[in-house]
Amino acid sequence: MRGQPMALFLSSDVEQDAPPYMNTERGIVEGLPRLLELLDELKVRATFFVVGRVAERHPRAVYNIIERGHELGSHGYAHVRLDRVPLREAEDDVRRSLRVLRDFSEVKSFRAPNLKLPRQLLPVLREEGVSVDASLASYKPPFPRGLTVEGGVVRVPATVTSSVLRVPWALQRPLLALMPRVTTLFVHPWEVSGVVHWRPDIWVGTGPRLLGLLRNAVSYMVRRGYRPMTMSEAPSLLDNINFRALAQPGGR
């Protein structure tokens, strides 16, 4: 987009620890409070995509997110792969998550588990009043680089996988220097708490040390001129005239 500002979308997926490999919730109990404290320190707002079932079990955690000024988004109800279940079941999961979460706050943003959203669900999101989908990833086909509008929903891709934020700062900083003008970073509370698992990609680099790396990353991006934003603010980055045209059914 011509003249598009430099925007930084911070986001977190509030789910069980490393699904589907673990069923514990250490991240919600230990990691989430630490992450919220860091965001308070940095004075930035983020979007927390919460699993509906998690919200039912941990309502106080959801209220903590909202009371600290962050945006509440949906991460589905049961954290099932929406592309691996019948479409009707996927629709029900999305709608049920929104019913649960909207008992806490307004919800305008959605992120599918594993960043896999069937395109057939975009009309469901629009029908349910969801204006932003964050289920694409720049590192997965079709490798989107910026904001797009599909079926009247603004799509904000995740720029890098959360594991990038775990690598040593000397390696991470050159990667952040290459980020596009609209960048989305995300981290899981279970990564902040640290987990024990036989798979190295799950536990390596997790724990309290990750908070320091995240502090470095956010501070570095802000110094470079990126403006922290929540997902529901994404439509404001698009030209209003173009957005109205793209938001028509079938628009791209």
Short mmCIF file of C-alpha atoms in Angstrom, two decimals, residues 59 86 107 117 123 136 169 212 222 242:
data_model
loop_
_atom_site.label_atom_id
_atom_site.label_comp_id
_atom_site.label_asym_id
_atom_site.label_seq_id
_atom_site.Cartn_x
_atom_site.Cartn_y
_atom_site.Cartn_z
CA PRO A 59 -12.04 -16.40 33.38
CA PRO A 86 -15.91 -31.17 8.61
CA VAL A 107 -14.22 -9.55 19.77
CA LEU A 117 -8.17 -21.27 8.22
CA PRO A 123 -17.96 -15.54 5.26
CA LEU A 136 -2.12 -16.36 7.43
CA TRP A 169 19.69 -11.53 20.20
CA GLY A 212 14.24 -10.36 27.75
CA VAL A 222 9.75 0.86 18.07
CA ASN A 242 -9.88 0.82 -1.57
#
